[in-house]
Short mmCIF file of C-alpha atoms and ligand atoms in Angstrom, two decimals:
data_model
loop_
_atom_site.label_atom_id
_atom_site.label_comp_id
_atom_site.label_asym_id
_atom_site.label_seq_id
_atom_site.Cartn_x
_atom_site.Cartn_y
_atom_site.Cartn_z
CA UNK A 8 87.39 90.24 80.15
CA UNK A 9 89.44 90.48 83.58
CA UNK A 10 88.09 93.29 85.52
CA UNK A 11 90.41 96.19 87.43
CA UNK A 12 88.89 98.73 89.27
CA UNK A 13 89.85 102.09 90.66
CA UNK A 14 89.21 102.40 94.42
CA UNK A 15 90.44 105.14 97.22
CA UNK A 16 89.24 108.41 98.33
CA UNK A 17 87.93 111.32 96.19
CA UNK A 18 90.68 113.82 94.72
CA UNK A 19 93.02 110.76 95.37
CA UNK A 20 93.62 111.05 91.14
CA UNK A 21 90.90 107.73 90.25
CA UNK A 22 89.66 109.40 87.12
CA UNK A 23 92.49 111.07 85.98
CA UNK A 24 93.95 107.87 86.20
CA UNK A 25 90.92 106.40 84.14
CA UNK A 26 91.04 108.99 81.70
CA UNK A 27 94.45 108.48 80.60
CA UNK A 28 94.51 104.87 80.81
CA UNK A 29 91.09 104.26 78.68
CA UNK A 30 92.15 106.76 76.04
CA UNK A 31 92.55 105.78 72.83
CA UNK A 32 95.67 105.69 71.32
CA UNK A 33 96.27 106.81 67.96
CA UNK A 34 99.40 104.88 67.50
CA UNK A 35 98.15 101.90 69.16
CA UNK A 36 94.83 101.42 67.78
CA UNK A 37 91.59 102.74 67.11
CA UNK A 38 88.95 101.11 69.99
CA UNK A 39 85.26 102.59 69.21
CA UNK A 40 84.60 100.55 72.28
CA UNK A 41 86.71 102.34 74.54
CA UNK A 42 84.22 103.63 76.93
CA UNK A 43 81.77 101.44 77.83
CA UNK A 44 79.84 103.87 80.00
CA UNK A 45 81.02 106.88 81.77
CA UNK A 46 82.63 104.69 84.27
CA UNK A 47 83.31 101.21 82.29
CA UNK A 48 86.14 100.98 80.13
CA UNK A 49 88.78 99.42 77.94
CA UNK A 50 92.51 99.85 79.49
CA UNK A 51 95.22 97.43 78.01
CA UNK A 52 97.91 95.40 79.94
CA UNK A 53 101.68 95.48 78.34
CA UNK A 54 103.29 92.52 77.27
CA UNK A 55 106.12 91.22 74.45
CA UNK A 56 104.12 90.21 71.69
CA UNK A 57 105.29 87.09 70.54
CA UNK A 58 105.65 88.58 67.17
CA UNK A 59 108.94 89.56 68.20
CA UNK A 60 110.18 86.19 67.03
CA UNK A 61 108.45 86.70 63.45
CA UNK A 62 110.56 87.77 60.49
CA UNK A 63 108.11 90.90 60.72
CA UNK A 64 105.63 92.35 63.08
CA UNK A 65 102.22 91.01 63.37
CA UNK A 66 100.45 94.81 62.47
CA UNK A 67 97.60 93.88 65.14
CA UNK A 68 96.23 96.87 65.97
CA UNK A 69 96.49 96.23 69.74
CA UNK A 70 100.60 95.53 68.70
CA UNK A 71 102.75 98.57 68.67
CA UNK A 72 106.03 97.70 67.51
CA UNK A 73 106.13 94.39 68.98
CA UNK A 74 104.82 95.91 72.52
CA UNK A 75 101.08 93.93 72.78
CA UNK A 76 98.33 96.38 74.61
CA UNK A 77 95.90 93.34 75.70
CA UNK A 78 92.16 94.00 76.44
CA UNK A 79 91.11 94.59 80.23
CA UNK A 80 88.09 96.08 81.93
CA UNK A 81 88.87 99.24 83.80
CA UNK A 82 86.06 100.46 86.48
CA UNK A 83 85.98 103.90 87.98
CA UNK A 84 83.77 103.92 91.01
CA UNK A 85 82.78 106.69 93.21
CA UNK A 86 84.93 108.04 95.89
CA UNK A 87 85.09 105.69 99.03
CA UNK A 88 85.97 107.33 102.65
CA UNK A 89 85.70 105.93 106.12
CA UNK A 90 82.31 104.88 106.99
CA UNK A 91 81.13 103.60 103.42
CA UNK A 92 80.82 100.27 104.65
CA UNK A 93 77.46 101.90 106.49
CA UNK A 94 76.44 103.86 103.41
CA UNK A 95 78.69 106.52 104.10
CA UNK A 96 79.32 108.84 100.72
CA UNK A 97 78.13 106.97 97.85
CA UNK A 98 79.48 103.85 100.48
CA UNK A 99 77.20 101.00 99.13
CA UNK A 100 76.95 101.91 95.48
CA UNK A 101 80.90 102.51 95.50
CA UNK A 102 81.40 99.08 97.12
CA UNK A 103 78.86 97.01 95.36
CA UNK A 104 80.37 97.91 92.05
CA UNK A 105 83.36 96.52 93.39
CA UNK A 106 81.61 92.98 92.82
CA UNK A 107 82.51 92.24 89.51
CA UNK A 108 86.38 93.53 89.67
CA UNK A 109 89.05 90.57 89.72
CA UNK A 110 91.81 93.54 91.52
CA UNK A 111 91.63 96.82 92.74
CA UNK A 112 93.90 99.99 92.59
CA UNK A 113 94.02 101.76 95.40
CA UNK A 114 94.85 105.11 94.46
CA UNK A 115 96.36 106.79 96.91
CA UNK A 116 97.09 110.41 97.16
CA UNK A 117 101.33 110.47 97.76
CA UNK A 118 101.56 113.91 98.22
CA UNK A 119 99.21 113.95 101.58
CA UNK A 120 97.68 117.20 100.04
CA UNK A 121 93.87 115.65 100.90
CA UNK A 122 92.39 114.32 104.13
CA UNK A 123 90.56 111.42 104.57
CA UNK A 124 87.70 112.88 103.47
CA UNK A 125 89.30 113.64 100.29
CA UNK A 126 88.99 117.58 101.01
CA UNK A 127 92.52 119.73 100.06
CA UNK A 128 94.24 120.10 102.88
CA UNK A 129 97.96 122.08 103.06
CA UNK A 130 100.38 119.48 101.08
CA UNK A 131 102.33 117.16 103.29
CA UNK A 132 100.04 117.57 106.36
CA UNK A 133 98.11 114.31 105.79
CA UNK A 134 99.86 111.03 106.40
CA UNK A 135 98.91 108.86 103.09
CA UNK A 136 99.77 105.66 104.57
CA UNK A 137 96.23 105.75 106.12
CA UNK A 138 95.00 105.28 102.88
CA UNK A 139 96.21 102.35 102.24
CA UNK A 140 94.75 100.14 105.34
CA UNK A 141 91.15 102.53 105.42
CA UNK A 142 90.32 100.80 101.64
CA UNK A 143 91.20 97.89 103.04
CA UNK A 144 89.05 97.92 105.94
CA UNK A 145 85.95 99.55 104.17
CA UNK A 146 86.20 96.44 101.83
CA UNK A 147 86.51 93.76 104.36
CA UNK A 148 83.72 95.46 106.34
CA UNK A 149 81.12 95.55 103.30
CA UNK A 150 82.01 92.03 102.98
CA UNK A 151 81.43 91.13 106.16
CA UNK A 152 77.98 92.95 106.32
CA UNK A 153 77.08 90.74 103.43
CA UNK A 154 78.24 87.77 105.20
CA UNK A 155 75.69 89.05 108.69
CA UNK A 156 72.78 90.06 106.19
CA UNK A 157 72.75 86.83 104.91
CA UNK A 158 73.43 84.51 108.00
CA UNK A 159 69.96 84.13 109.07
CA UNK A 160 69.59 82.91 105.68
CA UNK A 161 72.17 79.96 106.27
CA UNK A 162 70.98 79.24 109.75
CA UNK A 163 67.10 78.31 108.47
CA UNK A 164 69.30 76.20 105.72
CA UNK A 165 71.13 74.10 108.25
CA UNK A 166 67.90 72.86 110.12
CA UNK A 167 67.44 71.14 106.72
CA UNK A 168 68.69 67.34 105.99
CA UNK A 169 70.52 68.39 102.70
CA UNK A 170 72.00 71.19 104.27
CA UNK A 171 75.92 71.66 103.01
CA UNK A 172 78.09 74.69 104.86
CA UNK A 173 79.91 75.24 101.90
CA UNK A 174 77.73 75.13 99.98
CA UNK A 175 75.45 77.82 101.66
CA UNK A 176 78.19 80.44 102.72
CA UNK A 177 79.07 79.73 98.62
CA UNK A 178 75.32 81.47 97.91
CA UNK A 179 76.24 84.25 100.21
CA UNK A 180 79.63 84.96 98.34
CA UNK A 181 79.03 84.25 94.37
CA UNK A 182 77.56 87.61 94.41
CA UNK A 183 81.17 89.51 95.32
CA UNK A 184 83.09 87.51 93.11
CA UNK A 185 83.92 84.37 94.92
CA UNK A 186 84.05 80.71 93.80
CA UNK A 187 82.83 77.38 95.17
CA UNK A 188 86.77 77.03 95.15
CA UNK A 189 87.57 80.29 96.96
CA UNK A 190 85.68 79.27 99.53
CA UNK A 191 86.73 76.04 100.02
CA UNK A 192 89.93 77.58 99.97
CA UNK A 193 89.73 80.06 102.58
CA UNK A 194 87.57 77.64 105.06
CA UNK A 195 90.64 75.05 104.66
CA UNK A 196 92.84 78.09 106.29
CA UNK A 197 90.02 78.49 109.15
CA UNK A 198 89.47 76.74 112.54
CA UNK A 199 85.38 77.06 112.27
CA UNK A 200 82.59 74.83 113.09
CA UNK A 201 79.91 73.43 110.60
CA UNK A 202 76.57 74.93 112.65
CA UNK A 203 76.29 78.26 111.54
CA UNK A 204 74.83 78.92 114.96
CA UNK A 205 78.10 78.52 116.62
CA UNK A 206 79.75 81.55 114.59
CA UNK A 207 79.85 85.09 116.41
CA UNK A 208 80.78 88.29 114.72
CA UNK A 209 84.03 87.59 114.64
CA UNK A 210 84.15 84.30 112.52
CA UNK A 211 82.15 85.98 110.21
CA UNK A 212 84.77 89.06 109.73
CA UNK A 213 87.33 87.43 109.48
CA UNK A 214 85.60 84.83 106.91
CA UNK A 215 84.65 88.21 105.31
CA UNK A 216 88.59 89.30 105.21
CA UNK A 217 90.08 86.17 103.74
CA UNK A 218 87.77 86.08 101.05
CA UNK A 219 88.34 89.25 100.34
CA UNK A 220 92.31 89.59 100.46
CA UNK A 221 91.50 86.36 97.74
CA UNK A 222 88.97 87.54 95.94
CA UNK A 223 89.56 91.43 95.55
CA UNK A 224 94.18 91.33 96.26
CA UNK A 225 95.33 95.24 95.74
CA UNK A 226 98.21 97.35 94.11
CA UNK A 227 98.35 100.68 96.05
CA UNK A 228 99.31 103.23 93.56
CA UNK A 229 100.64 105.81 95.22
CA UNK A 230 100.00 108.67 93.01
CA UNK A 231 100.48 112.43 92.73
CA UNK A 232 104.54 111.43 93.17
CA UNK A 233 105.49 114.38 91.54
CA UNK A 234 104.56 116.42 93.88
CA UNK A 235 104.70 114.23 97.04
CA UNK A 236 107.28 115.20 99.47
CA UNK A 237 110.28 113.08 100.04
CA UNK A 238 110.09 110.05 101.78
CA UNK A 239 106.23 109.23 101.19
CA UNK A 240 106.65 106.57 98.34
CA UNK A 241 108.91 105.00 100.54
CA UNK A 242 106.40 105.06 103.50
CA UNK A 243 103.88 103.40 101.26
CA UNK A 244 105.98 100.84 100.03
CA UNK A 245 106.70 99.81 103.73
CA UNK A 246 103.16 100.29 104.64
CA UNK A 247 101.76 97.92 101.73
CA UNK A 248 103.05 94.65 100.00
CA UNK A 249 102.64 96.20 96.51
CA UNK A 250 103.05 99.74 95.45
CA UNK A 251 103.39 101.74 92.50
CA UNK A 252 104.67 105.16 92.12
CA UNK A 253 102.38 107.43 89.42
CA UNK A 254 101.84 110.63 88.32
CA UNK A 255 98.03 110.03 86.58
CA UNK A 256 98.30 113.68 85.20
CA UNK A 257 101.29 113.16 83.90
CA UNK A 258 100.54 110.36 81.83
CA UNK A 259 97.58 111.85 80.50
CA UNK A 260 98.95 114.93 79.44
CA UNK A 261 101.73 112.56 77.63
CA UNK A 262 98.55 110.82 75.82
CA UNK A 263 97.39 113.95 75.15
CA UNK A 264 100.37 114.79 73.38
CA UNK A 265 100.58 111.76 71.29
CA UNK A 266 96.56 112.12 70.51
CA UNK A 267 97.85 115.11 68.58
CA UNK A 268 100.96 114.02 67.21
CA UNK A 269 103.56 116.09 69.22
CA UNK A 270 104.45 113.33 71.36
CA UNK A 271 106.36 109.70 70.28
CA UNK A 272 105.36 107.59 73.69
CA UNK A 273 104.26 104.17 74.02
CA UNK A 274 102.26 103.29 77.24
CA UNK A 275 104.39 101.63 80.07
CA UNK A 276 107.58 103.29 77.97
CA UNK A 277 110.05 104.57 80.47
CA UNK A 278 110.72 107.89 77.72
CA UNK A 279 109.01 109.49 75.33
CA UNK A 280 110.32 112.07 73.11
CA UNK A 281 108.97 115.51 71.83
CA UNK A 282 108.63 115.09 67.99
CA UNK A 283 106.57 118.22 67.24
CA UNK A 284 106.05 121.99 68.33
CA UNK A 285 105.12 123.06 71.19
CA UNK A 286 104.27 125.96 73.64
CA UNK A 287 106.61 126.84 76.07
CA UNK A 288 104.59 125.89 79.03
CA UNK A 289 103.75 123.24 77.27
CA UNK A 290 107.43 122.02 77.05
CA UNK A 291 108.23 122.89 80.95
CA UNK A 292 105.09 120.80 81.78
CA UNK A 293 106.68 117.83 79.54
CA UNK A 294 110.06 117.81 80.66
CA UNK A 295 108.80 117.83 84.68
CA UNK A 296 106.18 114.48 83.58
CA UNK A 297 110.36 113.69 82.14
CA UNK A 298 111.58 113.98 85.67
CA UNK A 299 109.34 112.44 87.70
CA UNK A 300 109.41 108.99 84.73
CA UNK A 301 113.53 109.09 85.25
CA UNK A 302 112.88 108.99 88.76
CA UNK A 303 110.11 106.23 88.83
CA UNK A 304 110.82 104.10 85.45
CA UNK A 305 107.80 105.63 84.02
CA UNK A 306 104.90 107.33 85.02
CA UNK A 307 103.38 104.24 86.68
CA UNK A 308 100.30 104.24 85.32
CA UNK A 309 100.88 101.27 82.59
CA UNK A 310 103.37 99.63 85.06
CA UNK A 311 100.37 99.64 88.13
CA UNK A 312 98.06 97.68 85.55
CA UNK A 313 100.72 95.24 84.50
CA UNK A 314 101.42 94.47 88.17
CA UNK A 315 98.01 93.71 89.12
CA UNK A 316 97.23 91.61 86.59
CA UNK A 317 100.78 89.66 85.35
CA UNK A 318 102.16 89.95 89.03
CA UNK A 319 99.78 89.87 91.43
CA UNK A 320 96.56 87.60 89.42
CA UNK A 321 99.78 86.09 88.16
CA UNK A 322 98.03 85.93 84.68
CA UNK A 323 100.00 84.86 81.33
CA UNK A 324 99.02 86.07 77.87
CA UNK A 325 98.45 82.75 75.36
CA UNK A 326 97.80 83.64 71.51
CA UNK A 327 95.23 81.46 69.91
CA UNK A 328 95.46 80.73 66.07
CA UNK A 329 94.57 78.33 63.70
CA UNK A 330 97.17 78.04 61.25
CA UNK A 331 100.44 76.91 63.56
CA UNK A 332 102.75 77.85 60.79
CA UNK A 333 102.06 81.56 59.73
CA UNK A 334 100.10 82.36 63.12
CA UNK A 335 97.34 82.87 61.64
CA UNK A 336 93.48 83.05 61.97
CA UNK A 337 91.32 81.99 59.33
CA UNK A 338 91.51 84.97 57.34
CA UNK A 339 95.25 85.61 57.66
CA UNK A 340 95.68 87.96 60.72
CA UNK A 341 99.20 87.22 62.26
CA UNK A 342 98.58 86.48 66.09
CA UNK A 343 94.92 88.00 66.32
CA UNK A 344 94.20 87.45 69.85
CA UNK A 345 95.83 87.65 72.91
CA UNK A 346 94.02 85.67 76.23
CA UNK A 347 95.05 86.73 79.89
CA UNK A 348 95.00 82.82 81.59
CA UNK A 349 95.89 81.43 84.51
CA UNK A 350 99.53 80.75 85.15
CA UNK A 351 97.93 77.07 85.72
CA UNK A 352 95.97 77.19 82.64
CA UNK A 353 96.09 74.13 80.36
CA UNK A 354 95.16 73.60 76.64
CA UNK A 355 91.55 72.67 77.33
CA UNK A 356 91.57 75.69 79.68
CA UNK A 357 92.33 78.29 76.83
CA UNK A 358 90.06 76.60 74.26
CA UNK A 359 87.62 77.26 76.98
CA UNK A 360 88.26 81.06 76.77
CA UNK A 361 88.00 81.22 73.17
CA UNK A 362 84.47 79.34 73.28
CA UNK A 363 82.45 76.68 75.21
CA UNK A 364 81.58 74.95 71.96
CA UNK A 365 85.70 74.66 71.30
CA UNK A 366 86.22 73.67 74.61
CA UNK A 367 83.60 70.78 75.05
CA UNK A 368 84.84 69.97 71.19
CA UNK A 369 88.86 70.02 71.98
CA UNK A 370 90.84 67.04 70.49
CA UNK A 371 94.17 67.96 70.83
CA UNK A 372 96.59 70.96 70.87
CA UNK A 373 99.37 72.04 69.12
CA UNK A 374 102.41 74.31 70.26
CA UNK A 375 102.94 76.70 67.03
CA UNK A 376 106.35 77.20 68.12
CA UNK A 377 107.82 73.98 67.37
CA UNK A 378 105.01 72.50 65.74
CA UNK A 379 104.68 69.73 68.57
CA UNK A 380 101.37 68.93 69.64
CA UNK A 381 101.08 69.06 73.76
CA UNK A 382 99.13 67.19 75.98
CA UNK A 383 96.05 68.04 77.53
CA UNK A 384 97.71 69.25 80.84
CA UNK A 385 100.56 70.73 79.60
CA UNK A 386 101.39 73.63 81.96
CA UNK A 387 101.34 77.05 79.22
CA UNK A 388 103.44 79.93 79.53
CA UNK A 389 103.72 83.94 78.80
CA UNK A 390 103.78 84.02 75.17
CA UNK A 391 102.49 80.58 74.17
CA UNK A 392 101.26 80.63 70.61
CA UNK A 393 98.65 77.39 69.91
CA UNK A 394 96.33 76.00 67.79
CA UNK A 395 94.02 74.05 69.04
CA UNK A 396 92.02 71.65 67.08
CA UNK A 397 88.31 71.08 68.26
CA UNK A 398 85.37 69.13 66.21
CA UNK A 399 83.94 73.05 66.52
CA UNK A 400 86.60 74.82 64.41
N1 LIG B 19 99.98 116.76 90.77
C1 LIG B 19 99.14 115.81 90.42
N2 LIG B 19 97.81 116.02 90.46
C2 LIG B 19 96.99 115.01 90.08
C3 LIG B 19 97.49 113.75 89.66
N3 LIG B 19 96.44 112.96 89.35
C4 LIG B 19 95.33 113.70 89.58
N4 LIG B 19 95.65 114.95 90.01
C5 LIG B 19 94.73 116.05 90.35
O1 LIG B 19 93.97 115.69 91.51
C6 LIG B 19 92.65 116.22 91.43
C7 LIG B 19 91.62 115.11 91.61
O2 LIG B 19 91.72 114.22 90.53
P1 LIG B 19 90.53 113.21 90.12
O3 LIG B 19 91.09 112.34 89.07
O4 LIG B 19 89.30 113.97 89.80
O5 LIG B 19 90.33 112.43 91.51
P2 LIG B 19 89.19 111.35 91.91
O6 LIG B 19 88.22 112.08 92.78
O7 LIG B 19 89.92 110.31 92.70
O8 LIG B 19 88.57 110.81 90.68
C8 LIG B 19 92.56 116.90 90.07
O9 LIG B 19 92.77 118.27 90.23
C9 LIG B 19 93.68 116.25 89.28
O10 LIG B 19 94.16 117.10 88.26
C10 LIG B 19 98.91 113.55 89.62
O11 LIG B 19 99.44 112.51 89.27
N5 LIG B 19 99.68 114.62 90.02
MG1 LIG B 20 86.51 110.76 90.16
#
C-alpha cells in the first residue's frame, strides 16, 4: 500500500489530521483494519469510480455513490522541530519512521499561533512560512547523516576490484526508501567523481537533498485556516510549490457528525448538509467548518491526500477484474479493487500489483471497456478497467 505520512512541528494539527482522516466512515464502509497501531493507519484517496459508466453503482464498500475512497497508508509520527536531525525531540525516531513513507504532509500551523518549538504563542506572532523550509531541512539533514555514517563503509568498498559506486551509495539509500533507479537518477543530475574519497561534505548533502526531494516530494498543508489571519495561506502558497488550505478540526468534527447520523458529507465533498438535530453550539460550530469549506473548496483534508498522491506521485487508479463484461471478480463483485499505479504503468505492471505469480504468469490483457485486448506496453490511464489473463488465474 502507498505510504503518506504526517510530518511538521507539534500542535501544528498532525493527529487531528490523522484522526479524522483514518476514521471510519459509516457511509463509506466499515474498515476493522482502520488503525493499524496507534500511529499506522488506513486513510483513502478520492477518485471517480469507474462505475459511473455502469447502468448502476458497483455497491463496493470503499464506493460511495460513485465517489471511490481507495486504500492508502497514513503515518503519524512524532513532532519534529529544529535540531531533530541531531536527535533533537523525538528527532531520530520521528525521522526514521519517515523511511517507509512514499510523501509527506507537512502540516503546517497557518494561523502562526505556535513557535517553532511548537509551544502556543499569541496568534499571528509566528511567521508559518518557516515551517515549511525547517521540515525540509531536518529531512535533508537526516539524510545526509545517513549518507556520512555510512561513507567509511563505501570507501573500504572501493579499494575492492568489484567495487561499483552505484551500486554502494544504493546500500546506503535502500534503507530510506530509494531505488537502484533513484539513484541512478539523481547521480545522472550530479557533476561527482567515482572515488568516494574525492567527496567532501558537501557532495554528500547535496546527494542527500536530491534523493530526498525524489524520494520523500511534500504537500504543505497549511492548516488551522480558519483561524489564520489574512494573508498567511497566501504566504505559504508563495513560499512552497504545493499547498493546501485545511481546517483538520473541522473535518473531524464533520466525521463526527456523520459517525452519528446528523451529518450527510462525503470526504473531499465541498458541502455537507445538516440532516439531523442538533445543539445550538453544535450548529454555530457547523456552519463556521461551512465557512471556512466555501472559502477553501472543502476543508482540505481529503483534497491534501488526493494531491500528494494523484498530483504530485502522479499515481492513476486501474480496476482489476476477471470477467471484462460485468466487471466482475470471480464471485460477482462489480469493480472489487482499485490499484494506485504509476502514470507509466503497463499491463504486466498492474498484474504485478495484484500478485507475482500473475505477473510472471501474464499472457495477455484485455481493456474491459471496449473489450479489446492491449498490448503489453500499452500506456494505462485513471480509470482503466482490465482483465488480465495469466496461466495463474
Ligand atoms: N482552530 C484549529 N485548531 C486545530 C486544527 N487542527 C488541530 N487543531 C488544534 O491544535 C492543537 C494541536 O493539535 P494536534 O492534532 O494534537 O497537533 P500535533 O501535535 O501536530 O499532533 C489541538 O488543540 C487541536 O484541537 C484546525 O484545523 N483548526
Ligand atoms: Mg500528535
Amino acid at each position: 500500500m502507498l505510504s503518506v505520512a504526517l510530518a511538521g512541528k507539534p500542535n501544528a494539527g498532525k493527529s487531528t489530521f490523522y484522526k479524522a482522516a483514518t476514521m471510519a466512515d459509516v457511509d463509506v464502509g466499515n474498515y476493522p483494519f482502520t488503525t493499524i497501531d496507534a500511529n499506522r493507519g488506513v486513510s483513502h484517496v478520492r477518485t471517480r469510480c469507474p462505475c459511473l459508466d455502469l447502468d448502476e453503482r458497483c455497491g463496493n464498500d470503499d464506493c460511495h455513490d460513485g465517489k471511490r475512497y481507495v486504500p492508502v497508508e497514513l503515518l503519524d509520527v512524532a513532532g519534529l522541530v529544529p535540531g531533530a536531525h541531531e536527535g533533537k525531540g523525538l528527532g531520530n525516531q520521528f525521522l526514521d519512521a519517515l523511511s517507509n513513507a512514499d510523501v509527506i504532509l507537512n502540516v503546517v500551523d497557518a494561523s502562526g499561533g505556535t513557535n517553532e518549538e511548537g509551544e502556543p504563542v499569541e496568534a499571528g506572532s509566528y511567521d508559518p512560512v518557516q515551517d515549511v523550509e525547517f521540515v525540509e531541512t531536518e529531512m535533508d539533514l537526516w539524510l545526509a547523516s545517513i549518507v556520512e555514517d555510512n561513507w567509511e563503509t563505501v570507501e573500504r568498498g572501493s579499494r575492492s576490484p568489484e567495487f561499483d559506486f552505484e551500486d554502494a551509495l544504493t546500500d546506503v539509500l535502500t534503507g530510506v526508501g530509494a531505488t537502484e533507479y533513484d539513484v541512478m537518477a539523481v547521480l545522472r543530475e550530479m557533476e561527482y567523481s567515482t572515488d568516494p574519497m574525492a567527496w567532501d561534505d558537501a557532495d554528500r548533502e547535496e546527494l542527500a537533498r536530491r534523493i530526498r526531494e525524489r524520494t520523500k516530494p511534500i504537500v504543505v498543508v497549511a492548516n488551522k485556516a480558519d483561524v489564520a489571519p489574512e494573508g498567511n495561506v497566501e504566504r505559504l502558497r508563495e513560499a512552497a510549490d504545493r499547498v493546501v488550505a485545511a481546517t483538520a478540526e473541522g473535518e473531524l468534527a464533520l466525521r463526527k457528525a456523520v459517525e452519528a447520523g446528523v451529518v450527510d458529507y462525503d470526504p473531499g465533498d465541498e458541502e455537507f448538509e445538516i440532516t439531523g438535530e442538533l445543539s445550538d453550539a453544535q450548529t454555530k460550530g457547523l456552519e463556521r467548518v461551512r465557512e471556512v469549506m466555501v472559502e477553501f473548496g472543502g476543508t482540505g483534508v481529503q483534497a491534501a491526500l488526493d494531491e500528494a498522491v494523484y498530483d504530485l506521485l502522479d499515481r492513476i487508479t486501474v480496476y482489476p477484474v476477471q470477467n471484462e463484461t460485468r466487471w466482475t471478480d470471480g464471485q460477482g463483485n462489480v469493480l472489487p479493487d482499485a490499484f494506485l499505479l504509476r502514470n507509466d504503468a503497463t499491463p504486466p505492471d498492474l498484474a504485478f500489483a495484484v500478485h507475482s505469480d500473475i505477473g510472471e504468469g501474464y499472457l495477455h490483457a484485455v481493456d474491459a471497456r471496449d473489450g479489446r485486448r492491449v498490448g503489453e506496453d500499452h500506456d494505462l490511464s485513471e480509470g482503466d478497467v482490465i482483465k488480465v489473463v495469466s496461466t495463474a488465474n
